[in-house]
Amino acid sequence: MARHLDRNDVFPETLWKNPGPYEDSSLFNHKIFTKLIKASFIFIQSCKDQIIDNGILIKLRQQRRFFDIGTLEQYDFCAFGLFRLLNITKILWLSGTGIYRGQTAAIGIDYPISFVPELLLDLTDNMSFIDRLKNLFITKALAIVYRSQRNIEQILYKRYYQQKAVNFKESKYIYYIVANSVPLLDFAAPTSQQIIPIAGFIHSDQQPLNINLSQRWKTLADRSVDGFILIAFGSIAKFSDMSQKMQHIFLNACRLFPKITFIVKYDKTVTNTSNLSENIYFANWIPQQSLMMHPKFRTIITHGGLGTIFEAIISGRPMILIPLFGDHCRNARLIQKRQLGVVLDKSSLTTDQLYWSIKKVLSSTLYVNNINKQKLMIEDWIRLVNLSSYVDRLLKFSTALSKFKLRQMELDFLQRNHAYVLICAIIAAISLLAIE
C-alpha cells in the first residue's frame, strides 16, 4: 500500500501561511505565485499516490456499477484519468468560485484577455493598457502552471497504465461545468450551453430561515436597539490571525455605534473582556445565513466570498467587503460596480474609514435600492436553476447533449487559427505579383 500525502495538513499550511490572508496576497507578490506552484506539486504528488495505489482502483472497480457520473473540482486534473480507467464518460467539472480560464479553454471557449479579467486578479472588464498587460501576464503565467501540472499527471498515467492513459487535452468527457456564479452578477464573457451557473441554488426554497434560530441567537438579535451587524471572514481567514492593529481598528469602530450590536465570528475563546464594548459579541460559530434573514440585520463586514455575497443579496442588505485573497478582489469589484456595497482595502484600513463606511451603508438608500433590484433578479434566476434536472438530463440524453459541444475542439491548430486561409491568401498574392 502506498504512503499517501496528507493534504489535510500540507495543503492548508502551504496556501494560508507565509504570507497569510491579511497580508499582501497579490499575484504579483512572488511569495503568492510560489504558493501556487507548491500547491500544484502537492496535487501532482497526491495524484501519483492515487495512481500507484492499486487498492483504490480495485475497490472503485468493484463498485463500478454504482457510478453513473464523475465529478471533480476545478484545479485538480487527476480525476480525469481515474474516470477513464473506470470507463466513466459522463463528467461534471465543478467550480467552487467563478469559472477560471482553464475550464472554458477545455471546452473550446477562449476568454478574451482584453475585457475578461483573470479570476484571481483585482481587475474589472473596463481595463486600461496597464491592466491589460497585467491580465495578459498573469493569464499566461497561470496557464503555464496549470498546463505543467496537467502534463506531468498525464505522464504519470502513461507510465503506469500505458494505452489506457487519458489525454487531458480531450474535453469530450466533460459534459457540464457547474460554476458557483450567476451571469447577472458577473462580468460579461463568452459562454456555452455546457456551463451551468448555479450560485444561490441553496436559497431556492425561500423559507424564512430566521425561524430556525435558537433561543440564544433570537434573544441576542431581538434585543439589539438599532439592529445588529455581522463581522465574519469565512472559514479560512480567522479574526484572531489579524494583527493587533487591525483588530483594534474593528473594535474601535464598533464602539462608535453603541446602539448597534456587533456579532463577531472569533475562532478563539475571549479571555480578556475588560477593554471590550458591551455592544460587541464574540462567538466561535454563528448561524450566519439565518441571522442575515432576521429583520434587525443591518449589514455584514466580510471578505468577499461568493457564498456570503449571495446571502447578503438574498437578505436585501448591502455589504462592506474587505477582500483578502483569491477571487475576493474580483468579487468586490463586481459589488462596487453595481453599487451593492462598499469596498475597503485591507492594507490601508483605518478606524475612520470603517466608521464612515458603516455610516454610509446604513444611511444611503442607493445601496438598499440597488440590492433589492439585484435580489429580485437573483431570486428569479434561482427559480430557473435546477441542478438535479441537469443531472437527470445528462443520465438520459448524454448522446444528444454531446452535440452541444463546440466544433472547435475537433479542429487542429491550423484550422482553428485560419492558417489554411492565410496560406492560400499568401500564395494567391505571390502568384499575382509573379504574373505582373
Short mmCIF file of C-alpha atoms in Angstrom, two decimals:
data_model
loop_
_atom_site.label_atom_id
_atom_site.label_comp_id
_atom_site.label_asym_id
_atom_site.label_seq_id
_atom_site.Cartn_x
_atom_site.Cartn_y
_atom_site.Cartn_z
CA MET A 1 0.00 0.00 0.00
CA ALA A 2 1.39 3.39 -0.97
CA ARG A 3 2.02 6.10 1.57
CA HIS A 4 -0.44 8.88 0.83
CA LEU A 5 0.27 12.56 1.08
CA ASP A 6 -1.92 14.05 3.80
CA ARG A 7 -3.27 17.12 2.06
CA ASN A 8 -5.36 17.91 5.14
CA ASP A 9 -2.15 19.11 6.77
CA VAL A 10 0.20 20.09 3.93
CA PHE A 11 -2.23 21.85 1.63
CA PRO A 12 -3.72 24.39 4.10
CA GLU A 13 -0.25 25.03 5.53
CA THR A 14 1.02 25.85 2.04
CA LEU A 15 -1.87 28.07 0.97
CA TRP A 16 -2.81 30.02 4.07
CA LYS A 17 0.53 30.87 5.68
CA ASN A 18 3.59 32.95 4.76
CA PRO A 19 2.00 35.23 3.76
CA GLY A 20 -1.35 34.87 5.50
CA PRO A 21 -4.73 36.10 4.21
CA TYR A 22 -4.39 39.50 5.92
CA GLU A 23 -1.03 40.20 4.27
CA ASP A 24 -0.18 41.07 0.65
CA SER A 25 -1.95 38.40 -1.42
CA SER A 26 -1.49 39.91 -4.87
CA LEU A 27 -0.36 37.54 -7.59
CA PHE A 28 2.46 39.99 -8.27
CA ASN A 29 3.83 39.12 -4.84
CA HIS A 30 6.40 36.41 -5.66
CA LYS A 31 5.53 34.55 -2.45
CA ILE A 32 1.94 34.10 -3.63
CA PHE A 33 2.98 32.80 -7.02
CA THR A 34 5.43 30.44 -5.31
CA LYS A 35 2.47 29.17 -3.26
CA LEU A 36 0.55 28.32 -6.41
CA ILE A 37 3.49 26.34 -7.77
CA LYS A 38 3.86 24.48 -4.45
CA ALA A 39 0.13 23.72 -4.43
CA SER A 40 0.44 22.38 -7.97
CA PHE A 41 3.19 19.98 -6.86
CA ILE A 42 1.01 18.84 -3.95
CA PHE A 43 -1.72 17.96 -6.46
CA ILE A 44 0.83 16.06 -8.56
CA GLN A 45 2.18 14.10 -5.59
CA SER A 46 -1.33 13.29 -4.42
CA CYS A 47 -2.19 12.13 -7.95
CA LYS A 48 0.87 9.89 -8.04
CA ASP A 49 -0.12 8.35 -4.70
CA GLN A 50 -3.56 7.55 -6.09
CA ILE A 51 -2.16 6.08 -9.30
CA ILE A 52 0.34 3.72 -7.67
CA ASP A 53 -2.14 2.58 -5.03
CA ASN A 54 -3.85 -0.29 -6.83
CA GLY A 55 -6.09 -0.83 -3.83
CA ILE A 56 -8.05 2.34 -4.59
CA LEU A 57 -8.65 1.36 -8.20
CA ILE A 58 -9.60 -2.22 -7.28
CA LYS A 59 -12.17 -1.01 -4.73
CA LEU A 60 -13.64 1.51 -7.16
CA ARG A 61 -13.86 -1.10 -9.94
CA GLN A 62 -15.70 -3.42 -7.57
CA GLN A 63 -18.25 -0.65 -7.05
CA ARG A 64 -18.25 0.49 -10.70
CA ARG A 65 -21.89 -0.43 -11.30
CA PHE A 66 -22.92 2.26 -8.80
CA PHE A 67 -21.16 5.07 -10.70
CA ASP A 68 -23.08 6.94 -13.39
CA ILE A 69 -21.42 10.35 -13.24
CA GLY A 70 -17.98 11.54 -12.19
CA THR A 71 -17.38 14.93 -10.55
CA LEU A 72 -14.11 16.73 -9.92
CA GLU A 73 -13.07 20.16 -8.67
CA GLN A 74 -11.66 22.88 -10.85
CA TYR A 75 -7.89 22.79 -10.19
CA ASP A 76 -7.09 19.07 -9.93
CA PHE A 77 -6.97 17.10 -13.19
CA CYS A 78 -6.09 13.72 -11.71
CA ALA A 79 -9.67 12.51 -11.55
CA PHE A 80 -9.95 12.68 -15.35
CA GLY A 81 -7.54 9.77 -15.60
CA LEU A 82 -9.32 7.87 -12.84
CA PHE A 83 -12.66 8.27 -14.63
CA ARG A 84 -11.10 6.98 -17.85
CA LEU A 85 -9.80 3.87 -16.10
CA LEU A 86 -13.26 3.29 -14.62
CA ASN A 87 -14.90 3.97 -18.01
CA ILE A 88 -16.96 6.83 -16.58
CA THR A 89 -17.76 9.04 -19.57
CA LYS A 90 -20.25 11.49 -18.03
CA ILE A 91 -18.35 14.17 -16.13
CA LEU A 92 -19.36 17.28 -14.18
CA TRP A 93 -16.47 19.69 -13.66
CA LEU A 94 -17.17 21.75 -10.54
CA SER A 95 -16.04 25.29 -9.85
CA GLY A 96 -16.40 26.49 -6.26
CA THR A 97 -15.55 30.05 -7.29
CA GLY A 98 -16.27 31.71 -10.60
CA ILE A 99 -15.03 29.94 -13.72
CA TYR A 100 -11.32 30.03 -14.41
CA ARG A 101 -9.90 30.11 -17.94
CA GLY A 102 -8.53 26.58 -17.87
CA GLN A 103 -12.06 25.21 -17.68
CA THR A 104 -13.53 27.24 -20.51
CA ALA A 105 -10.47 26.59 -22.67
CA ALA A 106 -11.02 22.85 -22.19
CA ILE A 107 -14.44 23.09 -23.87
CA GLY A 108 -13.26 25.40 -26.66
CA ILE A 109 -14.01 28.86 -25.26
CA ASP A 110 -11.12 31.31 -25.12
CA TYR A 111 -11.88 34.23 -22.82
CA PRO A 112 -10.67 37.50 -24.43
CA ILE A 113 -7.87 38.93 -22.33
CA SER A 114 -8.87 42.46 -23.37
CA PHE A 115 -12.07 42.56 -21.30
CA VAL A 116 -12.43 39.35 -19.23
CA PRO A 117 -10.31 39.71 -16.06
CA GLU A 118 -8.40 36.72 -14.69
CA LEU A 119 -10.27 35.11 -11.80
CA LEU A 120 -7.54 35.88 -9.24
CA LEU A 121 -6.78 39.47 -10.31
CA ASP A 122 -8.08 42.76 -8.92
CA LEU A 123 -9.45 43.99 -12.25
CA THR A 124 -12.76 44.81 -13.92
CA ASP A 125 -13.91 44.45 -17.52
CA ASN A 126 -13.01 48.12 -18.10
CA MET A 127 -9.20 47.86 -18.28
CA SER A 128 -6.51 50.38 -19.03
CA PHE A 129 -3.48 49.47 -21.15
CA ILE A 130 -1.51 48.61 -17.99
CA ASP A 131 -4.40 46.50 -16.70
CA ARG A 132 -4.45 44.52 -19.94
CA LEU A 133 -0.72 43.92 -19.65
CA LYS A 134 -1.25 42.61 -16.09
CA ASN A 135 -4.12 40.43 -17.26
CA LEU A 136 -2.06 39.05 -20.14
CA PHE A 137 0.98 38.32 -17.96
CA ILE A 138 -0.90 36.58 -15.14
CA THR A 139 -3.16 34.66 -17.55
CA LYS A 140 -0.20 33.23 -19.44
CA ALA A 141 1.80 32.54 -16.26
CA LEU A 142 -1.10 30.66 -14.65
CA ALA A 143 -1.69 28.75 -17.89
CA ILE A 144 1.92 27.52 -17.78
CA VAL A 145 1.49 26.34 -14.17
CA TYR A 146 -1.79 24.53 -14.87
CA ARG A 147 -0.55 23.06 -18.16
CA SER A 148 2.61 21.77 -16.49
CA GLN A 149 0.58 20.12 -13.74
CA ARG A 150 -1.75 18.54 -16.29
CA ASN A 151 1.11 17.26 -18.46
CA ILE A 152 3.02 15.76 -15.53
CA GLU A 153 -0.08 13.94 -14.30
CA GLN A 154 -0.69 12.68 -17.84
CA ILE A 155 2.88 11.32 -17.96
CA LEU A 156 2.25 9.52 -14.67
CA TYR A 157 -0.86 7.83 -16.08
CA LYS A 158 1.01 6.79 -19.22
CA ARG A 159 3.86 5.38 -17.15
CA TYR A 160 1.61 3.18 -15.02
CA TYR A 161 -1.32 2.44 -17.37
CA GLN A 162 0.19 2.75 -20.89
CA GLN A 163 -2.50 2.70 -23.56
CA LYS A 164 -5.32 3.37 -21.11
CA ALA A 165 -3.91 6.78 -20.19
CA VAL A 166 -6.26 9.69 -20.68
CA ASN A 167 -5.35 12.63 -22.85
CA PHE A 168 -6.12 15.61 -20.64
CA LYS A 169 -6.38 17.81 -23.71
CA GLU A 170 -9.50 15.95 -24.73
CA SER A 171 -12.68 17.55 -23.47
CA LYS A 172 -15.09 15.02 -24.95
CA TYR A 173 -15.76 13.59 -21.48
CA ILE A 174 -16.77 16.94 -19.98
CA TYR A 175 -20.49 17.44 -20.33
CA TYR A 176 -21.10 20.29 -17.90
CA ILE A 177 -19.04 22.84 -16.00
CA VAL A 178 -21.01 23.55 -12.82
CA ALA A 179 -19.99 27.01 -11.61
CA ASN A 180 -20.63 28.97 -8.43
CA SER A 181 -21.69 32.05 -10.39
CA VAL A 182 -24.65 33.84 -11.93
CA PRO A 183 -24.40 35.84 -15.19
CA LEU A 184 -26.50 38.60 -13.60
CA LEU A 185 -23.67 39.21 -11.11
CA ASP A 186 -20.58 38.71 -13.22
CA PHE A 187 -18.56 40.37 -15.94
CA ALA A 188 -19.84 39.64 -19.43
CA ALA A 189 -17.94 36.80 -21.13
CA PRO A 190 -18.44 34.20 -23.89
CA THR A 191 -20.36 31.18 -22.68
CA SER A 192 -21.70 27.78 -23.74
CA GLN A 193 -24.64 25.53 -23.01
CA GLN A 194 -22.12 23.30 -21.25
CA ILE A 195 -21.66 25.90 -18.50
CA ILE A 196 -24.23 25.73 -15.70
CA PRO A 197 -24.16 28.73 -13.31
CA ILE A 198 -25.84 27.55 -10.11
CA ALA A 199 -24.84 30.12 -7.47
CA GLY A 200 -27.63 30.74 -5.00
CA PHE A 201 -29.48 27.47 -5.60
CA ILE A 202 -29.33 26.69 -1.85
CA HIS A 203 -31.77 29.58 -1.34
CA SER A 204 -34.34 28.15 -3.75
CA ASP A 205 -36.76 27.08 -1.03
CA GLN A 206 -37.19 30.74 0.02
CA GLN A 207 -38.22 29.73 3.54
CA PRO A 208 -37.80 32.28 6.37
CA LEU A 209 -34.55 30.96 7.81
CA ASN A 210 -34.68 33.17 10.90
CA ILE A 211 -37.32 30.87 12.40
CA ASN A 212 -34.55 28.28 12.79
CA LEU A 213 -32.61 30.47 15.22
CA SER A 214 -32.07 29.03 18.67
CA GLN A 215 -33.40 31.00 21.62
CA ARG A 216 -29.91 32.27 22.41
CA TRP A 217 -29.42 33.83 18.98
CA LYS A 218 -33.00 35.03 18.68
CA THR A 219 -32.72 36.85 22.00
CA LEU A 220 -29.43 38.46 21.01
CA ALA A 221 -30.86 39.65 17.69
CA ASP A 222 -34.20 40.85 19.11
CA ARG A 223 -32.70 42.90 21.95
CA SER A 224 -30.42 44.95 19.70
CA VAL A 225 -31.61 48.56 19.80
CA ASP A 226 -30.76 49.70 16.27
CA GLY A 227 -30.20 46.27 14.81
CA PHE A 228 -27.04 44.17 14.51
CA ILE A 229 -24.05 43.87 12.18
CA LEU A 230 -22.14 40.68 11.43
CA ILE A 231 -18.34 40.56 11.11
CA ALA A 232 -17.20 37.29 9.56
CA PHE A 233 -14.32 36.39 7.24
CA GLY A 234 -15.20 32.84 6.23
CA SER A 235 -13.71 29.56 7.41
CA ILE A 236 -10.13 30.17 6.24
CA ALA A 237 -9.28 33.69 7.42
CA LYS A 238 -9.52 33.79 11.19
CA PHE A 239 -10.20 37.02 13.07
CA SER A 240 -7.52 36.05 15.58
CA ASP A 241 -4.92 35.95 12.77
CA MET A 242 -5.33 39.68 12.20
CA SER A 243 -2.61 41.93 13.51
CA GLN A 244 -3.38 43.60 16.84
CA LYS A 245 -3.55 46.92 15.00
CA MET A 246 -6.20 45.63 12.62
CA GLN A 247 -8.25 44.07 15.42
CA HIS A 248 -8.20 47.38 17.30
CA ILE A 249 -9.45 49.16 14.16
CA PHE A 250 -12.53 46.92 14.15
CA LEU A 251 -13.14 47.15 17.90
CA ASN A 252 -12.71 50.93 17.95
CA ALA A 253 -15.14 51.36 15.06
CA CYS A 254 -17.71 49.15 16.83
CA ARG A 255 -17.54 51.34 19.94
CA LEU A 256 -18.68 54.32 17.89
CA PHE A 257 -22.09 52.67 17.32
CA PRO A 258 -23.24 51.93 20.91
CA LYS A 259 -26.85 51.20 19.89
CA ILE A 260 -25.87 48.61 17.27
CA THR A 261 -24.87 45.07 18.28
CA PHE A 262 -21.80 43.68 16.52
CA ILE A 263 -21.63 39.89 16.26
CA VAL A 264 -18.05 38.83 15.51
CA LYS A 265 -17.06 35.36 14.38
CA TYR A 266 -13.99 34.71 16.54
CA ASP A 267 -12.23 31.35 16.46
CA LYS A 268 -10.70 31.54 19.95
CA THR A 269 -12.09 31.96 23.43
CA VAL A 270 -12.00 35.61 24.51
CA THR A 271 -10.37 35.76 27.94
CA ASN A 272 -9.78 39.50 28.38
CA THR A 273 -13.11 41.32 28.08
CA SER A 274 -12.19 44.42 30.11
CA ASN A 275 -11.47 46.52 27.00
CA LEU A 276 -14.47 45.30 25.03
CA SER A 277 -17.56 47.41 24.48
CA GLU A 278 -20.89 45.93 25.64
CA ASN A 279 -22.25 46.00 22.10
CA ILE A 280 -19.64 43.51 20.81
CA TYR A 281 -20.47 39.80 20.94
CA PHE A 282 -17.87 37.14 20.08
CA ALA A 283 -18.75 33.60 19.00
CA ASN A 284 -16.76 30.64 17.64
CA TRP A 285 -19.62 29.87 15.28
CA ILE A 286 -22.59 31.90 14.11
CA PRO A 287 -25.73 30.83 12.19
CA GLN A 288 -24.84 33.38 9.55
CA GLN A 289 -27.48 32.67 6.93
CA SER A 290 -30.30 32.55 9.47
CA LEU A 291 -29.15 35.74 11.21
CA MET A 292 -29.00 37.55 7.87
CA MET A 293 -32.70 36.81 7.35
CA HIS A 294 -33.62 38.40 10.71
CA PRO A 295 -35.50 41.72 10.35
CA LYS A 296 -32.97 43.53 12.56
CA PHE A 297 -29.95 42.54 10.46
CA ARG A 298 -28.32 45.71 9.03
CA THR A 299 -25.17 44.73 7.13
CA ILE A 300 -22.21 42.34 7.10
CA ILE A 301 -18.50 43.14 7.07
CA THR A 302 -16.83 40.27 5.26
CA HIS A 303 -14.08 39.10 2.90
CA GLY A 304 -15.96 38.87 -0.38
CA GLY A 305 -16.56 35.15 -0.81
CA LEU A 306 -19.35 34.40 -3.29
CA GLY A 307 -21.40 32.43 -0.76
CA THR A 308 -21.63 35.33 1.68
CA ILE A 309 -22.26 37.82 -1.14
CA PHE A 310 -25.30 35.85 -2.32
CA GLU A 311 -26.56 35.52 1.25
CA ALA A 312 -26.35 39.30 1.64
CA ILE A 313 -28.20 39.88 -1.64
CA ILE A 314 -30.96 37.43 -0.70
CA SER A 315 -31.31 39.20 2.67
CA GLY A 316 -31.78 42.53 0.86
CA ARG A 317 -28.98 44.24 2.79
CA PRO A 318 -25.89 45.98 1.40
CA MET A 319 -22.43 44.79 2.45
CA ILE A 320 -18.97 46.03 3.36
CA LEU A 321 -16.24 43.98 1.69
CA ILE A 322 -12.58 43.77 2.67
CA PRO A 323 -11.16 41.36 0.05
CA LEU A 324 -8.35 39.12 1.31
CA PHE A 325 -7.13 36.69 -1.37
CA GLY A 326 -8.07 34.58 -4.38
CA ASP A 327 -11.23 35.69 -6.17
CA HIS A 328 -12.27 38.10 -3.40
CA CYS A 329 -10.91 41.18 -5.18
CA ARG A 330 -12.74 40.30 -8.38
CA ASN A 331 -15.97 39.70 -6.46
CA ALA A 332 -15.55 43.01 -4.64
CA ARG A 333 -15.12 44.81 -7.96
CA LEU A 334 -18.45 43.35 -9.11
CA ILE A 335 -20.21 44.60 -5.97
CA GLN A 336 -18.57 48.01 -6.31
CA LYS A 337 -19.54 48.29 -9.99
CA ARG A 338 -23.20 47.55 -9.24
CA GLN A 339 -23.18 49.76 -6.12
CA LEU A 340 -24.35 46.99 -3.80
CA GLY A 341 -21.94 47.87 -1.02
CA VAL A 342 -18.66 49.47 -0.02
CA VAL A 343 -15.19 48.02 -0.67
CA LEU A 344 -12.21 48.72 1.64
CA ASP A 345 -8.51 47.94 1.22
CA LYS A 346 -7.15 45.71 3.98
CA SER A 347 -3.64 47.17 3.66
CA SER A 348 -4.71 50.76 4.35
CA LEU A 349 -7.72 50.24 6.62
CA THR A 350 -8.31 52.82 9.38
CA THR A 351 -10.93 53.28 12.08
CA ASP A 352 -12.27 56.38 10.31
CA GLN A 353 -12.64 54.52 7.01
CA LEU A 354 -14.53 51.68 8.65
CA TYR A 355 -16.71 54.06 10.67
CA TRP A 356 -17.75 56.16 7.67
CA SER A 357 -18.29 53.06 5.54
CA ILE A 358 -20.72 51.67 8.11
CA LYS A 359 -22.48 55.05 8.30
CA LYS A 360 -22.69 55.21 4.51
CA VAL A 361 -24.12 51.71 4.10
CA LEU A 362 -26.67 52.18 6.90
CA SER A 363 -27.90 55.62 5.81
CA SER A 364 -27.75 55.57 2.00
CA THR A 365 -30.89 54.47 0.16
CA LEU A 366 -28.83 53.96 -3.00
CA TYR A 367 -27.31 50.68 -1.80
CA VAL A 368 -30.61 49.36 -0.42
CA ASN A 369 -32.49 50.15 -3.64
CA ASN A 370 -29.79 48.60 -5.83
CA ILE A 371 -29.50 45.45 -3.77
CA ASN A 372 -33.28 44.95 -3.69
CA LYS A 373 -33.34 45.20 -7.50
CA GLN A 374 -30.50 42.69 -7.68
CA LYS A 375 -32.32 40.46 -5.18
CA LEU A 376 -35.42 40.28 -7.41
CA MET A 377 -33.31 39.33 -10.42
CA ILE A 378 -31.30 36.74 -8.48
CA GLU A 379 -34.45 35.18 -6.97
CA ASP A 380 -35.99 34.95 -10.44
CA TRP A 381 -32.79 33.30 -11.69
CA ILE A 382 -32.73 30.85 -8.77
CA ARG A 383 -36.24 29.65 -9.62
CA LEU A 384 -34.96 28.67 -13.07
CA VAL A 385 -31.92 26.79 -11.77
CA ASN A 386 -32.44 23.13 -11.02
CA LEU A 387 -29.20 21.18 -10.77
CA SER A 388 -30.98 17.84 -10.39
CA SER A 389 -32.72 18.36 -13.76
CA TYR A 390 -29.32 18.88 -15.45
CA VAL A 391 -28.01 15.69 -13.87
CA ASP A 392 -31.15 13.77 -14.87
CA ARG A 393 -30.82 15.09 -18.43
CA LEU A 394 -27.19 14.01 -18.54
CA LEU A 395 -28.10 10.47 -17.49
CA LYS A 396 -30.91 10.17 -20.02
CA PHE A 397 -29.64 12.09 -23.04
CA SER A 398 -25.86 12.13 -22.88
CA THR A 399 -25.51 11.26 -26.59
CA ALA A 400 -27.77 14.12 -27.65
CA LEU A 401 -26.08 16.54 -25.25
CA SER A 402 -22.71 15.83 -26.83
CA LYS A 403 -23.95 17.71 -29.92
CA PHE A 404 -23.87 20.95 -27.94
CA LYS A 405 -20.08 20.78 -27.79
CA LEU A 406 -18.18 23.28 -29.89
CA ARG A 407 -16.75 22.01 -33.16
CA GLN A 408 -13.61 23.98 -32.39
CA MET A 409 -12.37 21.09 -30.24
CA GLU A 410 -12.37 18.82 -33.32
CA LEU A 411 -10.22 21.20 -35.37
CA ASP A 412 -6.43 21.18 -35.43
CA PHE A 413 -4.30 24.21 -34.63
CA LEU A 414 -4.08 25.38 -38.26
CA GLN A 415 -7.85 25.11 -38.78
CA ARG A 416 -8.71 26.90 -35.54
CA ASN A 417 -6.45 29.84 -36.39
CA HIS A 418 -7.43 30.17 -40.07
CA ALA A 419 -3.90 29.25 -41.10
CA TYR A 420 -5.04 27.43 -44.23
CA VAL A 421 -6.96 30.51 -45.39
CA LEU A 422 -3.96 32.74 -44.72
CA ILE A 423 -1.62 30.36 -46.54
CA CYS A 424 -3.91 30.31 -49.57
CA ALA A 425 -4.17 34.12 -49.49
CA ILE A 426 -0.38 34.47 -49.33
CA ILE A 427 0.09 32.01 -52.23
CA ALA A 428 -2.51 33.86 -54.29
CA ALA A 429 -0.84 37.21 -53.56
CA ILE A 430 2.60 35.86 -54.52
CA SER A 431 1.16 34.36 -57.70
CA LEU A 432 -0.41 37.67 -58.71
CA LEU A 433 2.84 39.51 -58.06
CA ALA A 434 4.74 36.91 -60.11
CA ILE A 435 2.35 37.31 -63.04
CA GLU A 436 2.81 41.06 -63.02
#
